[in-house]
Short mmCIF file of C-alpha atoms in Angstrom, two decimals:
data_model
loop_
_atom_site.label_atom_id
_atom_site.label_comp_id
_atom_site.label_asym_id
_atom_site.label_seq_id
_atom_site.Cartn_x
_atom_site.Cartn_y
_atom_site.Cartn_z
CA MET A 26 166.11 55.56 -22.47
CA THR A 27 162.55 54.60 -21.68
CA PRO A 28 161.78 52.92 -18.32
CA GLU A 29 160.19 49.54 -18.59
CA PRO A 30 156.54 49.10 -17.64
CA GLY A 31 156.17 48.31 -13.97
CA SER A 32 159.49 49.95 -13.13
CA PRO A 33 158.83 53.56 -12.12
CA THR A 34 161.95 55.67 -11.93
CA ASP A 35 160.94 58.68 -9.83
CA SER A 36 164.03 60.38 -8.43
CA GLU A 37 162.25 61.14 -5.16
CA VAL A 38 161.67 58.05 -3.04
CA SER A 39 159.47 58.66 -0.02
CA ASP A 40 159.92 57.11 3.41
CA GLU A 41 156.73 55.18 2.76
CA ALA A 42 158.20 53.76 -0.45
CA VAL A 43 161.39 52.78 1.37
CA ARG A 44 159.37 50.88 3.97
CA GLY A 45 157.33 49.28 1.20
CA MET A 46 160.41 48.06 -0.64
CA VAL A 47 161.87 46.58 2.53
CA ALA A 48 158.54 44.86 3.29
CA ALA A 49 158.47 43.43 -0.23
CA LEU A 50 161.84 41.78 0.39
CA GLU A 51 161.79 41.07 4.12
CA PRO A 52 158.19 41.20 5.43
CA ALA A 53 159.24 40.59 9.05
CA TRP A 54 161.60 43.58 9.13
CA SER A 55 160.64 47.08 10.27
CA VAL A 56 162.50 50.24 9.28
CA GLU A 57 163.55 52.44 12.20
CA SER A 58 165.66 55.08 10.45
CA ILE A 59 166.54 56.16 6.90
CA GLU A 60 169.73 57.96 5.89
CA ARG A 61 169.75 58.89 2.21
CA SER A 62 173.07 59.05 0.38
CA PRO A 63 173.81 62.37 -1.35
CA HIS A 64 176.18 60.60 -3.76
CA GLY A 65 175.59 58.66 -6.93
CA THR A 66 172.85 58.83 -9.54
CA ASP A 67 170.42 56.20 -8.21
CA PHE A 68 168.61 56.05 -4.90
CA VAL A 69 170.77 54.63 -2.09
CA ALA A 70 169.92 54.74 1.61
CA THR A 71 171.39 53.26 4.77
CA LEU A 72 168.65 51.85 6.99
CA ASP A 73 168.50 50.78 10.58
CA VAL A 74 166.03 47.90 10.72
CA ARG A 75 164.65 45.65 13.39
CA THR A 76 164.53 41.97 12.48
CA PRO A 77 163.37 38.86 14.36
CA ASP A 78 167.07 38.24 15.07
CA GLY A 79 167.70 41.75 16.39
CA PRO A 80 168.69 45.14 14.97
CA ARG A 81 170.92 45.48 11.96
CA THR A 82 172.06 48.10 9.47
CA VAL A 83 171.41 47.51 5.77
CA VAL A 84 171.59 49.35 2.46
CA LEU A 85 168.72 49.75 0.01
CA LYS A 86 169.44 50.63 -3.62
CA ALA A 87 166.82 51.36 -6.29
CA THR A 88 167.37 52.29 -9.92
CA THR A 89 165.90 55.78 -10.24
CA ALA A 90 168.02 57.30 -13.01
CA ASP A 91 168.09 56.69 -16.75
CA LEU A 92 171.82 55.97 -16.84
CA VAL A 93 171.70 52.16 -16.61
CA ASP A 94 169.23 50.01 -18.54
CA PRO A 95 167.09 47.74 -16.33
CA PRO A 96 168.50 44.48 -17.84
CA ILE A 97 171.95 45.64 -16.75
CA ALA A 98 170.89 47.10 -13.40
CA ARG A 99 169.26 43.77 -12.51
CA SER A 100 172.65 42.08 -12.66
CA GLU A 101 174.11 43.81 -9.59
CA PRO A 102 172.59 41.74 -6.75
CA ARG A 103 173.08 38.56 -8.78
CA LEU A 104 176.74 39.44 -9.26
CA PHE A 105 177.08 40.10 -5.53
CA GLU A 106 175.75 36.59 -4.98
CA LEU A 107 177.96 34.99 -7.65
CA VAL A 108 181.12 36.72 -6.48
CA GLY A 109 180.33 36.12 -2.82
CA ARG A 110 179.72 32.43 -3.49
CA GLU A 111 182.58 31.66 -5.89
CA THR A 112 185.41 34.00 -4.79
CA THR A 113 186.94 35.67 -1.76
CA ILE A 114 186.38 39.16 -3.21
CA PRO A 115 184.64 41.11 -0.42
CA VAL A 116 181.09 42.05 -1.42
CA PRO A 117 177.96 42.73 0.66
CA GLU A 118 175.61 39.89 1.54
CA VAL A 119 172.34 40.10 -0.40
CA PHE A 120 169.04 39.86 1.49
CA GLY A 121 166.73 40.13 -1.50
CA TYR A 122 165.94 41.89 -4.77
CA ARG A 123 163.10 42.60 -7.17
CA ASP A 124 163.56 43.05 -10.90
CA ALA A 125 160.29 44.98 -11.32
CA HIS A 126 157.46 46.28 -9.17
CA ASP A 127 154.13 47.97 -9.85
CA ASP A 128 154.49 50.53 -7.06
CA PHE A 129 158.19 51.14 -6.44
CA PRO A 130 161.20 52.11 -8.58
CA ALA A 131 162.87 48.93 -9.73
CA PRO A 132 165.03 47.02 -9.88
CA PHE A 133 165.80 47.39 -6.19
CA TYR A 134 167.73 45.32 -3.69
CA LEU A 135 168.69 45.08 -0.03
CA VAL A 136 172.21 44.22 1.17
CA GLU A 137 174.23 44.31 4.36
CA HIS A 138 175.95 47.52 5.39
CA VAL A 139 179.74 47.22 5.30
CA ASP A 140 181.96 49.50 7.35
CA GLY A 141 184.70 51.40 5.58
CA VAL A 142 185.64 54.74 4.07
CA ASN A 143 185.03 55.82 0.50
CA LEU A 144 187.95 57.96 -0.61
CA GLU A 145 186.64 58.91 -4.07
CA ASP A 146 189.51 60.95 -5.53
CA ASP A 147 191.60 61.24 -2.35
CA PRO A 148 194.00 58.26 -2.21
CA GLU A 149 196.75 60.57 -1.00
CA SER A 150 195.10 60.53 2.43
CA LEU A 151 196.24 56.90 2.82
CA SER A 152 199.65 56.05 4.21
CA PRO A 153 202.08 54.60 1.63
CA PRO A 154 201.70 51.03 2.99
CA ALA A 155 197.91 51.37 3.03
CA ARG A 156 197.81 52.53 -0.57
CA GLU A 157 200.03 49.62 -1.57
CA ARG A 158 197.54 47.31 0.16
CA VAL A 159 194.71 48.75 -1.95
CA VAL A 160 196.44 48.08 -5.26
CA ARG A 161 197.67 44.66 -4.10
CA ASP A 162 194.13 43.67 -3.10
CA ALA A 163 192.90 44.92 -6.47
CA GLY A 164 195.31 42.65 -8.34
CA ARG A 165 194.29 39.63 -6.28
CA ASN A 166 190.58 40.42 -6.59
CA LEU A 167 190.76 40.74 -10.36
CA VAL A 168 192.46 37.35 -10.62
CA GLU A 169 189.46 35.72 -8.99
CA LEU A 170 186.97 37.73 -11.01
CA HIS A 171 188.60 36.94 -14.33
CA GLU A 172 188.82 33.25 -13.53
CA LEU A 173 185.03 33.12 -13.30
CA GLY A 174 185.19 33.21 -17.12
CA PRO A 175 185.64 32.82 -19.97
CA LEU A 176 182.31 34.18 -21.20
CA PRO A 177 180.73 33.34 -24.56
CA ALA A 178 181.11 36.74 -26.25
CA VAL A 179 182.21 40.34 -25.90
CA GLY A 180 179.43 42.59 -24.64
CA SER A 181 177.49 43.85 -21.63
CA VAL A 182 176.74 41.65 -18.62
CA GLY A 183 173.08 41.72 -17.72
CA VAL A 184 170.03 39.62 -16.98
CA ALA A 185 167.83 37.80 -19.48
CA ARG A 186 165.09 35.36 -18.51
CA GLY A 187 166.12 35.82 -14.89
CA GLU A 188 169.72 34.71 -15.37
CA LEU A 189 173.09 36.43 -15.65
CA THR A 190 174.32 36.47 -19.24
CA VAL A 191 176.15 38.48 -21.87
CA LEU A 192 173.25 40.40 -23.36
CA ASP A 193 172.46 40.06 -27.05
CA THR A 194 169.83 42.69 -27.82
CA ASP A 195 169.43 45.65 -30.15
CA ASP A 196 170.51 48.01 -27.38
CA HIS A 197 173.31 45.74 -26.14
CA PRO A 198 174.59 43.59 -29.01
CA ARG A 199 177.35 41.05 -28.63
CA ALA A 200 180.59 41.34 -30.59
CA ASP A 201 182.97 38.69 -31.91
CA ASP A 202 186.11 40.83 -31.75
CA PHE A 203 186.85 43.09 -28.80
CA ARG A 204 188.94 45.40 -30.98
CA GLU A 205 185.96 46.21 -33.17
CA ARG A 206 183.81 46.97 -30.12
CA LEU A 207 186.58 49.08 -28.58
CA LEU A 208 186.98 51.25 -31.68
CA ALA A 209 183.23 51.69 -32.11
CA ASP A 210 182.87 52.75 -28.45
CA ALA A 211 185.82 55.13 -28.74
CA GLU A 212 184.35 56.72 -31.86
CA ARG A 213 181.07 57.37 -30.02
CA THR A 214 182.93 58.90 -27.08
CA LEU A 215 184.91 61.16 -29.37
CA ASP A 216 181.69 62.29 -31.04
CA VAL A 217 180.16 63.40 -27.74
CA LEU A 218 183.36 65.15 -26.65
CA THR A 219 182.67 67.78 -29.31
CA GLU A 220 179.53 68.82 -27.44
CA GLY A 221 180.27 68.52 -23.74
CA GLY A 222 180.73 64.77 -23.16
CA TYR A 223 178.26 62.28 -21.74
CA PHE A 224 176.58 64.96 -19.63
CA PRO A 225 176.41 68.09 -21.80
CA ASP A 226 173.80 69.76 -19.58
CA LEU A 227 176.38 69.82 -16.78
CA ALA A 228 179.30 70.99 -18.90
CA ASP A 229 180.52 74.51 -18.09
CA ASP A 230 182.66 74.45 -21.24
CA PRO A 231 181.12 72.09 -23.85
CA GLU A 232 184.05 72.57 -26.25
CA ARG A 233 186.71 71.98 -23.60
CA PHE A 234 188.19 69.00 -25.45
CA ALA A 235 186.84 69.59 -28.98
CA ASP A 236 190.28 70.38 -30.44
CA LEU A 237 191.61 66.98 -29.33
CA VAL A 238 188.97 64.86 -31.04
CA GLU A 239 190.36 64.48 -34.54
CA PRO A 240 194.01 63.80 -33.61
CA VAL A 241 192.89 61.14 -31.10
CA ARG A 242 190.44 59.64 -33.59
CA GLU A 243 193.20 59.28 -36.17
CA ARG A 244 195.52 57.69 -33.62
CA LEU A 245 192.96 55.11 -32.51
CA ARG A 246 191.86 54.24 -36.03
CA ASP A 247 195.49 53.41 -36.77
CA ALA A 248 196.32 51.65 -33.50
CA ILE A 249 193.32 49.52 -32.50
CA PRO A 250 193.06 47.32 -35.64
CA GLU A 251 196.78 46.51 -35.32
CA LEU A 252 196.56 45.27 -31.73
CA SER A 253 197.34 41.64 -30.97
CA GLU A 254 194.50 39.13 -30.50
CA PRO A 255 192.76 39.82 -27.16
CA ASP A 256 192.42 37.05 -24.62
CA PRO A 257 189.02 35.31 -24.31
CA PRO A 258 186.45 37.65 -22.75
CA THR A 259 185.63 37.43 -19.09
CA TYR A 260 183.94 39.51 -16.39
CA ASN A 261 185.38 43.05 -16.30
CA HIS A 262 184.69 45.31 -13.32
CA TRP A 263 185.85 48.30 -15.32
CA ASP A 264 184.80 50.84 -12.65
CA TYR A 265 187.05 49.43 -9.91
CA ARG A 266 188.15 52.75 -8.40
CA TYR A 267 188.52 54.36 -4.98
CA GLY A 268 184.96 55.69 -5.19
CA ASN A 269 183.63 52.12 -5.43
CA LEU A 270 185.67 50.68 -2.58
CA LEU A 271 185.05 50.65 1.16
CA LEU A 272 188.45 50.70 2.81
CA ASP A 273 190.03 50.44 6.22
CA PRO A 274 191.72 53.86 6.31
CA GLU A 275 194.52 52.65 8.56
CA THR A 276 195.57 49.46 6.76
CA GLY A 277 194.15 49.97 3.26
CA GLU A 278 192.34 46.64 3.43
CA THR A 279 189.42 46.48 1.02
CA ASN A 280 186.31 45.70 3.06
CA ALA A 281 183.94 45.74 0.07
CA VAL A 282 184.00 46.21 -3.69
CA LEU A 283 180.85 48.00 -4.88
CA ASP A 284 179.07 49.05 -8.09
CA TRP A 285 178.63 45.79 -9.98
CA ALA A 286 175.74 47.10 -12.08
CA ASN A 287 177.62 47.75 -15.29
CA LEU A 288 180.13 44.97 -15.89
CA SER A 289 181.36 44.10 -19.34
CA SER A 290 182.59 40.91 -20.93
CA ALA A 291 185.97 41.81 -22.39
CA ASP A 292 189.69 41.13 -22.64
CA PRO A 293 191.03 40.85 -19.05
CA ALA A 294 193.88 43.19 -20.06
CA TYR A 295 191.25 45.88 -20.63
CA ASN A 296 190.15 45.55 -17.00
CA LEU A 297 193.76 45.74 -15.84
CA ALA A 298 194.34 48.91 -17.85
CA LYS A 299 191.14 50.44 -16.48
CA VAL A 300 192.11 49.71 -12.89
CA GLU A 301 195.61 51.06 -13.34
CA PHE A 302 194.08 54.23 -14.73
CA SER A 303 191.73 54.48 -11.74
CA LEU A 304 194.07 53.54 -8.89
CA LEU A 305 197.37 55.05 -10.06
CA LYS A 306 197.74 58.82 -10.16
CA PRO A 307 200.88 59.50 -12.27
CA VAL A 308 200.19 63.22 -12.68
CA ARG A 309 200.03 63.75 -8.92
CA ASP A 310 202.57 61.06 -7.91
CA ASP A 311 206.18 61.16 -9.02
CA PRO A 312 207.25 58.60 -11.68
CA GLU A 313 209.09 56.40 -9.18
CA ARG A 314 206.06 56.09 -6.89
CA THR A 315 203.77 55.36 -9.84
CA ALA A 316 206.12 52.63 -11.05
CA GLU A 317 206.22 51.08 -7.56
CA LEU A 318 202.43 50.94 -7.31
CA ARG A 319 202.08 49.58 -10.84
CA GLU A 320 204.56 46.83 -10.05
CA THR A 321 202.70 45.97 -6.84
CA PHE A 322 199.43 45.69 -8.76
CA ARG A 323 200.82 43.66 -11.65
CA SER A 324 202.82 41.33 -9.42
CA ALA A 325 199.76 40.53 -7.34
CA TYR A 326 197.80 39.73 -10.49
CA ALA A 327 200.53 37.71 -12.21
CA GLU A 328 201.23 35.67 -9.08
CA GLY A 329 197.58 34.63 -8.94
CA ARG A 330 197.29 33.58 -12.60
CA GLU A 331 199.91 31.01 -13.51
CA SER A 332 199.05 31.17 -17.21
CA TRP A 333 199.27 34.97 -17.35
CA ALA A 334 202.19 37.15 -18.42
CA PHE A 335 202.54 40.88 -18.95
CA ASP A 336 204.25 40.22 -22.28
CA GLU A 337 204.87 42.80 -24.98
CA PRO A 338 201.60 42.22 -26.92
CA THR A 339 199.58 42.51 -23.69
CA LEU A 340 201.38 45.69 -22.65
CA GLU A 341 200.78 47.20 -26.10
CA ARG A 342 197.07 46.47 -25.80
CA MET A 343 196.97 47.93 -22.30
CA ALA A 344 198.64 51.14 -23.50
CA VAL A 345 195.90 51.68 -26.09
CA TYR A 346 193.20 50.66 -23.62
CA ARG A 347 194.45 53.35 -21.22
CA LEU A 348 194.05 55.89 -24.00
CA THR A 349 190.39 54.93 -24.47
CA ASP A 350 189.94 54.98 -20.69
CA ARG A 351 191.13 58.57 -20.67
CA LEU A 352 188.45 59.51 -23.20
CA ASP A 353 185.75 58.07 -20.92
CA ALA A 354 187.07 60.13 -18.01
CA MET A 355 187.07 63.26 -20.14
CA ALA A 356 183.48 62.62 -21.22
CA CYS A 357 182.46 62.09 -17.56
CA LEU A 358 184.23 65.18 -16.22
CA PRO A 359 181.04 67.32 -16.01
CA LEU A 360 179.37 64.71 -13.77
CA TRP A 361 182.35 63.61 -11.71
CA TYR A 362 183.33 67.20 -10.95
CA GLU A 363 179.87 68.76 -10.90
CA ASP A 364 180.45 70.16 -7.41
CA ALA A 365 184.09 71.11 -7.99
CA THR A 366 185.34 74.64 -8.43
CA PRO A 367 186.17 75.87 -11.95
CA ALA A 368 189.85 75.74 -11.00
CA GLU A 369 189.55 72.08 -9.94
CA ARG A 370 187.82 71.18 -13.20
CA ASP A 371 190.52 73.00 -15.14
CA GLU A 372 193.17 71.07 -13.21
CA ARG A 373 191.62 67.73 -14.11
CA ALA A 374 191.28 68.83 -17.74
CA ALA A 375 194.95 69.79 -17.79
CA GLU A 376 195.85 66.30 -16.51
CA HIS A 377 193.93 64.76 -19.40
CA ARG A 378 195.65 67.02 -21.93
CA THR A 379 199.09 66.21 -20.54
CA PHE A 380 198.38 62.49 -20.80
CA LEU A 381 197.22 62.77 -24.42
CA ALA A 382 200.04 65.09 -25.46
CA GLU A 383 202.55 62.41 -24.45
CA ARG A 384 200.83 59.75 -26.59
CA VAL A 385 199.04 61.32 -29.52
CA PRO A 386 200.75 63.26 -32.34
CA GLY A 387 199.15 66.64 -32.89
CA VAL A 388 197.91 67.12 -29.31
CA ASP A 389 199.39 69.97 -27.28
CA SER A 390 199.20 70.13 -23.50
#
């Protein structure tokens, strides 16, 4: 992926560059301290700044990796603004953004700092009522997000001519049928699983899942074309997971939903399946607890959308969507668990195999 002219993507961002980016967005502000985040793939820093109205804490984010195309990365601050304006979903206030810059990595933006904990893969640290609050908030938030649609086509949400849109480019083509896009994406994911996933340079065992590829491919080629007609496409925050939430650790209230830089336009049931995959942990929770949390999530969503029902065709689509979600997680394992021990990576891999063995003929756990 080649960076666009005028959008340098150096991974190292100096203090001078940080101050320059802030000055480009808020000339009257001065940066007093910089705390770089060790997490994520792009540059993120928490800044203490002095403004004409007094001190405040803000967050600066700049696209410095090759993982998200600039037309998609540019959507994040605009989506913060749209969601903040049109819904009650908690998102940070935006102070400014630049789509490109001659001197600094871009796009970049400046938003308010929101208090809260990021639990990544540790929801078990929440009390049972707090965890229920997280999934209930998720259901209610997705209602509001989905009702911002429908959108004109299936595809990737990005920016063209300065406006949010469903992109229609060679790199990000639109699709008429979500099922066709889903199968094509799944085929590509299966192809990379034979050589270490999306991040082969980080894979300690590139052939970890290679034996699963053909049985899963056969299953999806049979199942996806037979799915019922998807609902009209709408905004999908498909990466709505603990790692992209800032939570009150005592109550489970969601203080902010983050990572809006890679939304898709898709069947809302796909988003629901993705979030269930991310927020429910059936391998680590017992079946009864998983069922309780799933019911909490679905009830919150159904209560907010009068025209919605978790009917049999929708549930069948969601079951297949969860299977494709699992493939994405398998392909991301080298990145998500880069700092994990070999035993922890093996444990996650075993969870994936158990899931597939229960759903795909020819797969052994």
